[in-house]
PDB file of C-alpha atoms (C1' of nucleotides) in Angstrom:
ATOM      1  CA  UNK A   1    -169.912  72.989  74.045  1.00  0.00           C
ATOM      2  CA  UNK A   2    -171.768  70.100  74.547  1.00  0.00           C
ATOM      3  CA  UNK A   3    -175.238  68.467  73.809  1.00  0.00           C
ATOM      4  CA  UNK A   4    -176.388  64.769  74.392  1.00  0.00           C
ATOM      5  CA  UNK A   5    -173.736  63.591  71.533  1.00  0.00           C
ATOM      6  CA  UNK A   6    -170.797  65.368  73.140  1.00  0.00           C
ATOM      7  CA  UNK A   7    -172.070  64.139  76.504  1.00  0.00           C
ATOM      8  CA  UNK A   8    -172.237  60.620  75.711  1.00  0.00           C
ATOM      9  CA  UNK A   9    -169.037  60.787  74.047  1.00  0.00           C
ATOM     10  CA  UNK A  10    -166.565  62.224  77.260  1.00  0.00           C
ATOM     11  CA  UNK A  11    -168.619  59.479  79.148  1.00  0.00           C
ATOM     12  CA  UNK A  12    -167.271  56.874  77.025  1.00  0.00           C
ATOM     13  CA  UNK A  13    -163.843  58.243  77.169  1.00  0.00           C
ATOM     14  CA  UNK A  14    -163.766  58.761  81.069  1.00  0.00           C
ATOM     15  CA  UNK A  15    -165.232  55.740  81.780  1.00  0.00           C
ATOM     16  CA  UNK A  16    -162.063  53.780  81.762  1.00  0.00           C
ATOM     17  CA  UNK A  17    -160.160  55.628  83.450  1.00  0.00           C
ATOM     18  CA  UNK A  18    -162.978  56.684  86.019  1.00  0.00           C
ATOM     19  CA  UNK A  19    -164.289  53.281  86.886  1.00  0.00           C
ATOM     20  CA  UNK A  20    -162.929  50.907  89.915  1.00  0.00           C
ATOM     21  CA  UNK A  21    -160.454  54.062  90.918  1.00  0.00           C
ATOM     22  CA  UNK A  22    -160.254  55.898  94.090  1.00  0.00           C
ATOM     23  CA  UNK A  23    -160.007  59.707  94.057  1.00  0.00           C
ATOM     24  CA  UNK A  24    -156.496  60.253  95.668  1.00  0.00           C
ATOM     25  CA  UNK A  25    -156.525  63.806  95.315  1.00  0.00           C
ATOM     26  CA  UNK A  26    -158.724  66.475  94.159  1.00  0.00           C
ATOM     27  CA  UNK A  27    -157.408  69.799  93.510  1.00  0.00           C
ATOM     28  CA  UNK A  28    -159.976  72.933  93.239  1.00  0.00           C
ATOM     29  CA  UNK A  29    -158.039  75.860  91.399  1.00  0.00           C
ATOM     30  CA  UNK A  30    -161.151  78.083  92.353  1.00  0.00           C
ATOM     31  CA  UNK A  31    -164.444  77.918  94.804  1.00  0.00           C
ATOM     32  CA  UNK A  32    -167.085  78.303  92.183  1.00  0.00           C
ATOM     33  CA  UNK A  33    -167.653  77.256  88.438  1.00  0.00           C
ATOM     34  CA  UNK A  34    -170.982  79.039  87.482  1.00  0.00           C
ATOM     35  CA  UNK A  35    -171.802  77.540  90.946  1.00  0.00           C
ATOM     36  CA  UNK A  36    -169.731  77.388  94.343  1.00  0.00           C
ATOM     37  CA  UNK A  37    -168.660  73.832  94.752  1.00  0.00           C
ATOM     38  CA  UNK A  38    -170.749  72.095  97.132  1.00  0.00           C
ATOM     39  CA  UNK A  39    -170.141  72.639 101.133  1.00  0.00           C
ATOM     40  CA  UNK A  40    -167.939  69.622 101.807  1.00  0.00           C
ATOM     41  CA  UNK A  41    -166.943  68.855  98.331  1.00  0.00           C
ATOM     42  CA  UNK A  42    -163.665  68.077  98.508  1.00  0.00           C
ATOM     43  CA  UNK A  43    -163.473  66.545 101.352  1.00  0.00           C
ATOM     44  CA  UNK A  44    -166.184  63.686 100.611  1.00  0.00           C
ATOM     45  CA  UNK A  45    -164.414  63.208  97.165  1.00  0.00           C
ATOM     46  CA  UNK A  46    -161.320  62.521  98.934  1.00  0.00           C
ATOM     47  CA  UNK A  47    -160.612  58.412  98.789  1.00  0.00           C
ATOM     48  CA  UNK A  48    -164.012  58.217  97.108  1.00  0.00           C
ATOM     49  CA  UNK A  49    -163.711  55.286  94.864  1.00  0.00           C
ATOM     50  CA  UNK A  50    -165.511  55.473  91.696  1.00  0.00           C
ATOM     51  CA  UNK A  51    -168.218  53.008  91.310  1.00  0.00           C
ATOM     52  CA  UNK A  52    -169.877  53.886  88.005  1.00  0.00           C
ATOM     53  CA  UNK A  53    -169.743  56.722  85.049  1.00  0.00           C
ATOM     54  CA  UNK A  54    -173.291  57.511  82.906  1.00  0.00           C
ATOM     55  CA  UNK A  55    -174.514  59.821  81.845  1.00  0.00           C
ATOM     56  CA  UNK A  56    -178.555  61.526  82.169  1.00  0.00           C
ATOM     57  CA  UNK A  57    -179.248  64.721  79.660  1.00  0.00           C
ATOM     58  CA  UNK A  58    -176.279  66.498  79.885  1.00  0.00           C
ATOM     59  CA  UNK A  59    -174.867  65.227  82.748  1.00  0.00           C
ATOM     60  CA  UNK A  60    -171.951  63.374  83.433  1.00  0.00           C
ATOM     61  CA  UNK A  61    -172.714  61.286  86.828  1.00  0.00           C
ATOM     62  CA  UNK A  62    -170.010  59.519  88.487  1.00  0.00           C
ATOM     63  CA  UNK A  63    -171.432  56.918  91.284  1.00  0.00           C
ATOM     64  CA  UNK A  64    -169.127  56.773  94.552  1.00  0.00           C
ATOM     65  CA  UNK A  65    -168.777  54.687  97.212  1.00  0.00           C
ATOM     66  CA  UNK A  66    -169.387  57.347  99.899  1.00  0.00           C
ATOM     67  CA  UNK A  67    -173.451  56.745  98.478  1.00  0.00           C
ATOM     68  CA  UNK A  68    -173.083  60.035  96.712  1.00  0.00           C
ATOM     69  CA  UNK A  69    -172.883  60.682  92.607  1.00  0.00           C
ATOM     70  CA  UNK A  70    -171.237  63.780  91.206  1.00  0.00           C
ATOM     71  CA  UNK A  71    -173.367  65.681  88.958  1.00  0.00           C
ATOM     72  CA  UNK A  72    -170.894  67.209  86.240  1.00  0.00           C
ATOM     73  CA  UNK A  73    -172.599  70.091  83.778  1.00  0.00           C
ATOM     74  CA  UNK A  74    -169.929  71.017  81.181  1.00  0.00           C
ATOM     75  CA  UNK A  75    -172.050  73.795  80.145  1.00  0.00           C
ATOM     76  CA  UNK A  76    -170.852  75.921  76.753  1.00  0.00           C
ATOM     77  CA  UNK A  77    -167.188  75.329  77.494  1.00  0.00           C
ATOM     78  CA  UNK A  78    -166.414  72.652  79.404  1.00  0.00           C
ATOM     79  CA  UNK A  79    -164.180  70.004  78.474  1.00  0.00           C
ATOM     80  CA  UNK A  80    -162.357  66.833  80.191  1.00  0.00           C
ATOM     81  CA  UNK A  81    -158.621  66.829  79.646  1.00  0.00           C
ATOM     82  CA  UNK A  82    -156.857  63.448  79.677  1.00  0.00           C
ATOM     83  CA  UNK A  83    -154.463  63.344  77.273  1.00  0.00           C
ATOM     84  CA  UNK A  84    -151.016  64.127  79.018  1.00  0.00           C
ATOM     85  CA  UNK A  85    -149.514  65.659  76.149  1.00  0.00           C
ATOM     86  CA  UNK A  86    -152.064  68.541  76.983  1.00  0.00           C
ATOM     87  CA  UNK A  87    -150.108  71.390  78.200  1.00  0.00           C
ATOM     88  CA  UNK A  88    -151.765  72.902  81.852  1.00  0.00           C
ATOM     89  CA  UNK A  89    -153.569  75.797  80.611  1.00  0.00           C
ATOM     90  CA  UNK A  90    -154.972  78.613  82.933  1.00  0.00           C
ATOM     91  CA  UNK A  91    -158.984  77.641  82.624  1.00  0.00           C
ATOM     92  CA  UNK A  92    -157.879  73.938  84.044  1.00  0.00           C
ATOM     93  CA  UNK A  93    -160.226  74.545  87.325  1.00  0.00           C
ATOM     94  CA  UNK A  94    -160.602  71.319  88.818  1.00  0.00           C
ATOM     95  CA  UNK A  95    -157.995  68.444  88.875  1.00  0.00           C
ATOM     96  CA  UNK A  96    -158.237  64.818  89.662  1.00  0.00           C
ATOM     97  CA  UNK A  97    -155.855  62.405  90.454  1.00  0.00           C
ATOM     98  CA  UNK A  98    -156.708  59.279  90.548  1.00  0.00           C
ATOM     99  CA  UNK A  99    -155.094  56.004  91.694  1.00  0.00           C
ATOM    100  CA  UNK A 100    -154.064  54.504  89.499  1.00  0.00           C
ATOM    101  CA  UNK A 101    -151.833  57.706  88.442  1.00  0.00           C
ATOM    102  CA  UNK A 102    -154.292  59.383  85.703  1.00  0.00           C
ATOM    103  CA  UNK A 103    -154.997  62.880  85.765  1.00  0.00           C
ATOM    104  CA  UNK A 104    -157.753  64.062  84.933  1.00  0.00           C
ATOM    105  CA  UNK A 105    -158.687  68.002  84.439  1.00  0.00           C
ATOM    106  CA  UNK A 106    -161.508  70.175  83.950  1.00  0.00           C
ATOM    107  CA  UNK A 107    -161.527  72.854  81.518  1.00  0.00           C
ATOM    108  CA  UNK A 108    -164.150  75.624  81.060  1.00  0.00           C
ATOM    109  CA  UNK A 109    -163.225  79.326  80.357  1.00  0.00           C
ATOM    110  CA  UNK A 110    -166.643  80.760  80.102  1.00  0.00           C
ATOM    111  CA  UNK A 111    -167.357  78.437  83.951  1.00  0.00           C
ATOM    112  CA  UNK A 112    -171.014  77.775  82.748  1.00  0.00           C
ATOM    113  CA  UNK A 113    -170.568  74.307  84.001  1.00  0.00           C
ATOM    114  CA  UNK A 114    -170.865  73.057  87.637  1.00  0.00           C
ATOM    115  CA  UNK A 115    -170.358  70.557  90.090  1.00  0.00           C
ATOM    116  CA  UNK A 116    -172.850  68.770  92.314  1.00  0.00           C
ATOM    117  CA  UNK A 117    -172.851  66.091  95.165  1.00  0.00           C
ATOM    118  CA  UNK A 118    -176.150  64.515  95.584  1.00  0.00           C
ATOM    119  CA  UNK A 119    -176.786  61.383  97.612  1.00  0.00           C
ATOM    120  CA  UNK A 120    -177.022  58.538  94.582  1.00  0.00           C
ATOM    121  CA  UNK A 121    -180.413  57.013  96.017  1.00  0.00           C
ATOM    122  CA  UNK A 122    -181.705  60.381  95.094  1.00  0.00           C
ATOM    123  CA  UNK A 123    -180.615  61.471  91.975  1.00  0.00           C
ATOM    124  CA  UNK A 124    -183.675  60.991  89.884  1.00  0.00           C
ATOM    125  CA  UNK A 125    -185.433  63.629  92.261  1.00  0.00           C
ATOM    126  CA  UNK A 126    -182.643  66.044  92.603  1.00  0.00           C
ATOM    127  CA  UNK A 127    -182.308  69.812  91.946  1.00  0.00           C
ATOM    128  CA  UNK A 128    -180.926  69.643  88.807  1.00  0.00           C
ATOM    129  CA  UNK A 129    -182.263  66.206  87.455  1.00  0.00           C
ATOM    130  CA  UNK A 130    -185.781  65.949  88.775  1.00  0.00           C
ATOM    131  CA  UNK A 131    -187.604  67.897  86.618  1.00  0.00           C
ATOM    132  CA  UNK A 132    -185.873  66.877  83.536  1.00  0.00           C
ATOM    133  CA  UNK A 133    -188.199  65.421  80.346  1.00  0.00           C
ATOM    134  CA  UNK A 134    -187.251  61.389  79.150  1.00  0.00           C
ATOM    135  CA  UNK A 135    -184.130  60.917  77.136  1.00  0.00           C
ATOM    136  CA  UNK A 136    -184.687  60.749  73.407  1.00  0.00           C
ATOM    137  CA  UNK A 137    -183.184  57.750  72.502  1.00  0.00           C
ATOM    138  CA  UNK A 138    -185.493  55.848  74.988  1.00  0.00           C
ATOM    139  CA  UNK A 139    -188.462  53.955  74.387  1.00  0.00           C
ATOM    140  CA  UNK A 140    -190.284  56.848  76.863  1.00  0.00           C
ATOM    141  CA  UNK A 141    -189.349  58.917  73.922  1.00  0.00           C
ATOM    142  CA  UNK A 142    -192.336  58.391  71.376  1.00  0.00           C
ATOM    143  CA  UNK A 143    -194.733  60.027  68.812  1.00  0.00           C
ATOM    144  CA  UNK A 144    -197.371  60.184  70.562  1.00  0.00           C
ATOM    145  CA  UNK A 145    -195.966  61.270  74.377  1.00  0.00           C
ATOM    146  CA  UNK A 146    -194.629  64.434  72.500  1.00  0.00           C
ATOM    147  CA  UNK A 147    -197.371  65.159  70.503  1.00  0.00           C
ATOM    148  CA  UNK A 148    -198.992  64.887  74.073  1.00  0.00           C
ATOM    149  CA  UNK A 149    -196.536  67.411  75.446  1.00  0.00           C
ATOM    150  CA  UNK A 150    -196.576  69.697  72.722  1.00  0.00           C
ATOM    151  CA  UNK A 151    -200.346  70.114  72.749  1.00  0.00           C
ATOM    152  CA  UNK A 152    -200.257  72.808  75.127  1.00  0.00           C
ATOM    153  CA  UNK A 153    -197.614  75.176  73.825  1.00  0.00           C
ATOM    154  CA  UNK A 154    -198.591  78.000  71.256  1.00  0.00           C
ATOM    155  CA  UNK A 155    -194.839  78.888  70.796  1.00  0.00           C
ATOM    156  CA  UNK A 156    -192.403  77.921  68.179  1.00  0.00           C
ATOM    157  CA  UNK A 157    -191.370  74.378  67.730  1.00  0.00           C
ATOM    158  CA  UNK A 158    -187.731  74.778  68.019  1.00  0.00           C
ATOM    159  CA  UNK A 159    -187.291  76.265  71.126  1.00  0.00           C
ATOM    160  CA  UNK A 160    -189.605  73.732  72.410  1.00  0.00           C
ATOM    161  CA  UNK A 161    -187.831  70.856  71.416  1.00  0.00           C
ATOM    162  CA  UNK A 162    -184.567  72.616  74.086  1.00  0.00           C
ATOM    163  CA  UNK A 163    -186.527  72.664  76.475  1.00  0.00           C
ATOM    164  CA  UNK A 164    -185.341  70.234  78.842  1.00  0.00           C
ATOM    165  CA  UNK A 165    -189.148  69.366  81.120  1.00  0.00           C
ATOM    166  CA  UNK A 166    -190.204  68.269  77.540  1.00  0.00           C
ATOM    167  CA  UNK A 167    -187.172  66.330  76.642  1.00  0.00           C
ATOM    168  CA  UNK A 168    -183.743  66.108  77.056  1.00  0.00           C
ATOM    169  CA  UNK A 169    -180.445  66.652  75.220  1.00  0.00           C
ATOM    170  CA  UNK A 170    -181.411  68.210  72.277  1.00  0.00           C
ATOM    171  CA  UNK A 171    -179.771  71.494  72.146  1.00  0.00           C
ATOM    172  CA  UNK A 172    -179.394  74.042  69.709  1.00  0.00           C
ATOM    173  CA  UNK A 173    -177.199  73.033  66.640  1.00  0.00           C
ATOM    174  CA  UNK A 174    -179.343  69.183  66.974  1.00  0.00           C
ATOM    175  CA  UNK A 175    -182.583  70.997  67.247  1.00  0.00           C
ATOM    176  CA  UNK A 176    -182.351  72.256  64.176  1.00  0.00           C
ATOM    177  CA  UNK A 177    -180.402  69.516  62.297  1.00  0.00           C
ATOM    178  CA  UNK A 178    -183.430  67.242  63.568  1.00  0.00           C
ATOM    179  CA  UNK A 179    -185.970  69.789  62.534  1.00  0.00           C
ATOM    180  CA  UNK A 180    -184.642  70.087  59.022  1.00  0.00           C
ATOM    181  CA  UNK A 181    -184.238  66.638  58.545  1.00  0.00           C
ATOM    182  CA  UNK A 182    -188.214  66.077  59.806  1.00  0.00           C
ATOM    183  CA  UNK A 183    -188.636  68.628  56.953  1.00  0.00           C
ATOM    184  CA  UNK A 184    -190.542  71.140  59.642  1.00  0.00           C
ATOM    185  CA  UNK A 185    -190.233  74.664  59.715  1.00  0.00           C
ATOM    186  CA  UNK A 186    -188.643  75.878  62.811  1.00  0.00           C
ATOM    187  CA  UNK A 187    -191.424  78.159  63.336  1.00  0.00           C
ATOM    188  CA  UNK A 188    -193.997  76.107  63.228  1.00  0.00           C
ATOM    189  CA  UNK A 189    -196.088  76.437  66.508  1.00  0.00           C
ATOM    190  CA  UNK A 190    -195.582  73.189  68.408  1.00  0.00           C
ATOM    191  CA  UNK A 191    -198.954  72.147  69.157  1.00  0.00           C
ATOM    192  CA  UNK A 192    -199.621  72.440  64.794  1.00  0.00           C
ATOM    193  CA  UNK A 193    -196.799  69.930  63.950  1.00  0.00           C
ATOM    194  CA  UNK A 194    -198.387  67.250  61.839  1.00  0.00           C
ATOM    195  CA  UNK A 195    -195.833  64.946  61.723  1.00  0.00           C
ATOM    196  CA  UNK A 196    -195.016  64.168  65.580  1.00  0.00           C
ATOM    197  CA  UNK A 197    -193.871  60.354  64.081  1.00  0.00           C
ATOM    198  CA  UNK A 198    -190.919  61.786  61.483  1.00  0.00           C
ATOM    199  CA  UNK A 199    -189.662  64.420  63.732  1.00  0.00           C
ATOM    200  CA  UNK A 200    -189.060  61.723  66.828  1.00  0.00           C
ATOM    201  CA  UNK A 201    -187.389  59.561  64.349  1.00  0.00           C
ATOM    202  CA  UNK A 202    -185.086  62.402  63.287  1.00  0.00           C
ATOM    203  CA  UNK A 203    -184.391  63.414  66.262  1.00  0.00           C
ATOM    204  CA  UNK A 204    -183.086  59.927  67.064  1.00  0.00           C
ATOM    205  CA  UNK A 205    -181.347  59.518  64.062  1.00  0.00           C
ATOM    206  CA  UNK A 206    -179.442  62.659  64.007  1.00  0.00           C
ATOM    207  CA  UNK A 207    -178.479  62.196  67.839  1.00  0.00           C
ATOM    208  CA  UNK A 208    -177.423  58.729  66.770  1.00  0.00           C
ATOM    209  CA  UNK A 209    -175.669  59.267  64.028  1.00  0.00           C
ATOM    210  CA  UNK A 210    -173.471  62.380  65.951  1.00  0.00           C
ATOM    211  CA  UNK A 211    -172.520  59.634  68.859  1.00  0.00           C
ATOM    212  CA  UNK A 212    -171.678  57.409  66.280  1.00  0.00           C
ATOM    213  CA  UNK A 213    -169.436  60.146  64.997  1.00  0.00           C
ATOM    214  CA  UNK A 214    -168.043  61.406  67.939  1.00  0.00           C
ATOM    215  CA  UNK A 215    -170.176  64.250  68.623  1.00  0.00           C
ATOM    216  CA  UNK A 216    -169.367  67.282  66.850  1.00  0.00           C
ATOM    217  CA  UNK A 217    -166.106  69.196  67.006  1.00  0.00           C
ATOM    218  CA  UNK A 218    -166.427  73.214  66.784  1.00  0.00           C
ATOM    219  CA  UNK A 219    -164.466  75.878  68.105  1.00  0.00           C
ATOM    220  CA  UNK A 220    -163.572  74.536  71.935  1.00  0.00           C
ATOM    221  CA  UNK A 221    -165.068  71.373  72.290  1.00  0.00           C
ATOM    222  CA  UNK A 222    -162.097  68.434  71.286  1.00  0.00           C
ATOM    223  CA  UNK A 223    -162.838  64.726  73.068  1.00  0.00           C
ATOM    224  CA  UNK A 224    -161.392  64.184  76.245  1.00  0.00           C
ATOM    225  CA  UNK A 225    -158.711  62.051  74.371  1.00  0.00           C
ATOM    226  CA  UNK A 226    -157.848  65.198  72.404  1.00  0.00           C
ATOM    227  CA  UNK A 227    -159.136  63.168  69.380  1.00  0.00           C
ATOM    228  CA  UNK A 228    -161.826  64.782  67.059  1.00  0.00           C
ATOM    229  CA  UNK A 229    -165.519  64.463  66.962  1.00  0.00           C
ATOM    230  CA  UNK A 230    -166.513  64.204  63.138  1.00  0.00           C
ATOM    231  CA  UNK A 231    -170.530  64.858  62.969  1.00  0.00           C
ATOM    232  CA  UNK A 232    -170.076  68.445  62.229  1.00  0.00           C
ATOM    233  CA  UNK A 233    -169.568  67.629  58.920  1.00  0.00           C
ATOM    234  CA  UNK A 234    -172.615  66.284  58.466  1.00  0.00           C
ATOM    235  CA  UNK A 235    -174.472  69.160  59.226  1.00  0.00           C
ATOM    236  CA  UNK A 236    -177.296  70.195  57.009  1.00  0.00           C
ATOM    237  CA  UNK A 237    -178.283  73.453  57.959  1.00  0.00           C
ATOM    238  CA  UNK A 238    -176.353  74.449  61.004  1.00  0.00           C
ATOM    239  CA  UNK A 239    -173.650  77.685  60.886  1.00  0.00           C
ATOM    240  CA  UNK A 240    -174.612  77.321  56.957  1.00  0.00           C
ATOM    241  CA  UNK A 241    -176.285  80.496  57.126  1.00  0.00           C
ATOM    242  CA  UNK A 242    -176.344  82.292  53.350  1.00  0.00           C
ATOM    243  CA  UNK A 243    -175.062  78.726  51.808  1.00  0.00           C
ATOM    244  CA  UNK A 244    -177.181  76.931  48.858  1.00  0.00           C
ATOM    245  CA  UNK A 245    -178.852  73.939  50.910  1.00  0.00           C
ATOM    246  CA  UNK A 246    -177.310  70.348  50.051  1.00  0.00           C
ATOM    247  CA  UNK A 247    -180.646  68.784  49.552  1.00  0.00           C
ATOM    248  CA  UNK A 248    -182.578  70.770  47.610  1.00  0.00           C
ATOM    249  CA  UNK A 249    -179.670  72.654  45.782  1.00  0.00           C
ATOM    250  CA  UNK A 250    -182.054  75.214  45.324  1.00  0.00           C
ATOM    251  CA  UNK A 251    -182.435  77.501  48.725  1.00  0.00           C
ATOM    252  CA  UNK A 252    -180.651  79.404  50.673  1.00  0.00           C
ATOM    253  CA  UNK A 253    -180.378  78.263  54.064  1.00  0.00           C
ATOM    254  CA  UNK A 254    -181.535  80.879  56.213  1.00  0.00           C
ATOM    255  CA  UNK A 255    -180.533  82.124  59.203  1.00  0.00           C
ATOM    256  CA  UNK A 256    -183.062  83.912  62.091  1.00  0.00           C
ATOM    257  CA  UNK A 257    -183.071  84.228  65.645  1.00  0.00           C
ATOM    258  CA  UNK A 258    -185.312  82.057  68.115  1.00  0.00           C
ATOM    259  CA  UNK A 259    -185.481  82.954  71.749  1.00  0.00           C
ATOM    260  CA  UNK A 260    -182.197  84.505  71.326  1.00  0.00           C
ATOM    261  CA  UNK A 261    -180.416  81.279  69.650  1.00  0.00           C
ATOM    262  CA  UNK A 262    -179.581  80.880  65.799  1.00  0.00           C
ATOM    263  CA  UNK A 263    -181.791  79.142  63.869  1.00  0.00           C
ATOM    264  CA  UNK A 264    -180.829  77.595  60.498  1.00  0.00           C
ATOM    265  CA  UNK A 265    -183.017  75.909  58.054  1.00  0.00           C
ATOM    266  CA  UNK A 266    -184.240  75.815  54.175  1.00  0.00           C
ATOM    267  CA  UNK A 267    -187.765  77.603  53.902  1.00  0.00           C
ATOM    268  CA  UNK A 268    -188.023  75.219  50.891  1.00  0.00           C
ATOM    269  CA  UNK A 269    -187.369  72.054  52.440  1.00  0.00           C
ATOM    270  CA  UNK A 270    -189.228  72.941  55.580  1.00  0.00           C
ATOM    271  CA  UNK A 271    -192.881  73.897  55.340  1.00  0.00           C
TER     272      UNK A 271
ATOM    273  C1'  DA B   1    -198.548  77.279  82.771  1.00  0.00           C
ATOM    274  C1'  DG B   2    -195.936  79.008  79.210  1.00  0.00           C
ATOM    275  C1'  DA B   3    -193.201  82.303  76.794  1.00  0.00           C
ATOM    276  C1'  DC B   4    -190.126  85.389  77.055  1.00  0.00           C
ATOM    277  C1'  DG B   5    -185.853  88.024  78.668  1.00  0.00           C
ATOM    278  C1'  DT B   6    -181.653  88.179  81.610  1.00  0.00           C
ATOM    279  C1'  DA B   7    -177.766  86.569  83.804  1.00  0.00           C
ATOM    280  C1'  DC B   8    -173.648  83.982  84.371  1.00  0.00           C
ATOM    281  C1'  DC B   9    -168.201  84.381  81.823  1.00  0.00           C
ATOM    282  C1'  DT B  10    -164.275  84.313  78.552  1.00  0.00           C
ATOM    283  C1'  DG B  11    -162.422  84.439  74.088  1.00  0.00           C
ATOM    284  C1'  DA B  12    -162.593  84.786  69.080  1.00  0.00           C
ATOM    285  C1'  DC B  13    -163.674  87.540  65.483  1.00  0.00           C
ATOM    286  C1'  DC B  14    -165.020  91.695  62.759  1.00  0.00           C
ATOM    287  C1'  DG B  15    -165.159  96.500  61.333  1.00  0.00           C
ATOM    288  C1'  DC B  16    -163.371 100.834  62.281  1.00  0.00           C
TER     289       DC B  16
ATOM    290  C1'  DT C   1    -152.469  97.907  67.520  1.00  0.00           C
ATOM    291  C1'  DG C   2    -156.502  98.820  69.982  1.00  0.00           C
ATOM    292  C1'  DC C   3    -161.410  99.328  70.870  1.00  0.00           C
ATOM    293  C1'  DG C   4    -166.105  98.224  70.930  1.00  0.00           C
ATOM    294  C1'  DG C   5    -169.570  95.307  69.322  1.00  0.00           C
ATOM    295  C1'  DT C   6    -171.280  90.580  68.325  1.00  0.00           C
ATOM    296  C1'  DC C   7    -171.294  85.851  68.745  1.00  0.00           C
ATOM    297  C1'  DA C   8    -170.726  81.076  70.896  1.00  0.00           C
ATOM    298  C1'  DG C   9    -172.876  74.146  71.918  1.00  0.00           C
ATOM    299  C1'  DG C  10    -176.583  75.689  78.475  1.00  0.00           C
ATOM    300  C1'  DT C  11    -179.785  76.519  81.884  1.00  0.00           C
ATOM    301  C1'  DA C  12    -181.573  78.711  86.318  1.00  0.00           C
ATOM    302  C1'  DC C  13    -184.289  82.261  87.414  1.00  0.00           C
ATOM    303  C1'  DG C  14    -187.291  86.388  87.158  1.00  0.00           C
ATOM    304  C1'  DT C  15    -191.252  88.578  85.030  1.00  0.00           C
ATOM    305  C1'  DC C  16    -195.353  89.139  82.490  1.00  0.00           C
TER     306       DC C  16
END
DNA sequence: AGACGTACCTGACCGC
DNA sequence: TGCGGTCAGGTACGTC
């Protein structure tokens, strides 16, 4: 479901409740997600009060008192439940109740996402965040660091740009949303990008402009408030496939395969 | 090192 | 109605 739009959005909608609350009771319908809960897991989280909620890449990051922080991957499915009008549904595998009386469950019928406990001074050189690139809408994020970067890889821009040691965030429908709107080619090998200035601006701007919206709302993924992420509609190129592109009103936008992901962009808009 | 492919898992959809 | 195939927003890991 989610990239770094999606993400940022469930963080601003669990925050709320999340923040200054203790963890009364955690309820683990199963012992994995894509990974086996942490040894210990439930039993730290127990009475853990919640210090902070942010989020880094993908990752949802609550900061508790026991001088741990939950790492929380939604990863194609996942979703955070807190609107009680819900109805329990048979994917809900991990419940929280917090308390101040909220409930709060964990959805994810395909259980790519996962759980992790790390200890919170250490978080920037964990498993699954050490290695990770800057985020894109911070100053670290510049022209000249990813033409830097990019220098050394032969391969196709667009998969490059997902790849998370380079930087994070940008998945696959923003990848090539940013792409298009940088007017590159998706197949452009990265180190022959000319125009390492536009396509950090675009990927800014379209990252921006889907928080601002939301995120994006398609097939599974709703907001944790069960209200509706808008961006998809501003889509350019993505799941347009065969569709006369809105810009040039010329092209098709086509639709190829990259790494094993969709692609979607105008070959006449994108040189 | 980098560029691939594979694996993880369920559900929706399509053509037969 | 059922069956098999394909596809889906991520990412760790194995291999060349």
């Amino acid at each position: 479901m989610p990239e770094l739009p999606e993400v940022e959005t469930v963080v601003n909608g669990i925050k709320p409740i999340f923040e200054g609350q203790t963890i009364r009771d955690l309820i683990l319908n199963r012992p994995d997600l894509r990974f086996p809960f942490p040894h210990g897991f439930q039993d730290d989280l127990n009475g853990a009060e919640v210090r902070s909620v942010y989020r880094r890449a993908k990752y949802i990051c609550l900061d508790l008192s026991i001088g741990k922080t939950l790492l929380w991957h939604l990863g194609m499915s996942g979703r955070v439940v807190l609107d009680e009008n819900e109805p329990d549904h048979k994917h809900d595998h991990v419940v929280f109740y917090l308390s101040s009386g909220h409930r709060v469950r964990y959805r994810d019928p395909r259980r790519f996402g996962f759980m992790d406990l790390v200890p919170s001074k250490k978080v920037s050189q964990s498993k699954f965040i050490g290695h990770l690139g800057p985020e894109p809408l911070s100053n670290d994020f510049t022209a000249n660091y990813l033409e830097d970067v990019l220098s050394r890889r032969k391969g196709p821009i667009k998969p490059a740009l997902m790849d998370a040691k380079l930087v994070v965030g940008v998945g696959n429908i923003y990848a090539s949303e940013a792409l298009f709107q940088a007017r590159i080619h998706p197949e452009t090998p990265a180190n022959q990008v000319k125009d390492f200035e536009a396509l950090v601006l675009a990927i800014k701007d379209v990252l921006r402009k889907a928080i601002e919206s939301g995120g994006s709302t398609l097939r599974d993924h709703v907001r944790p408030d069960g209200e509706l992420g808008y961006f998809q509609h501003h889509f350019h190129v993505y799941g347009k496939g065969g569709e006369t592109c809105s810009i040039c009103a010329t092209s098709k936008i086509q639709h190829i395969k990259q790494a094993g992901r969709s692609t979607f962009f105008c070959d006449l808009c994108q040189k």
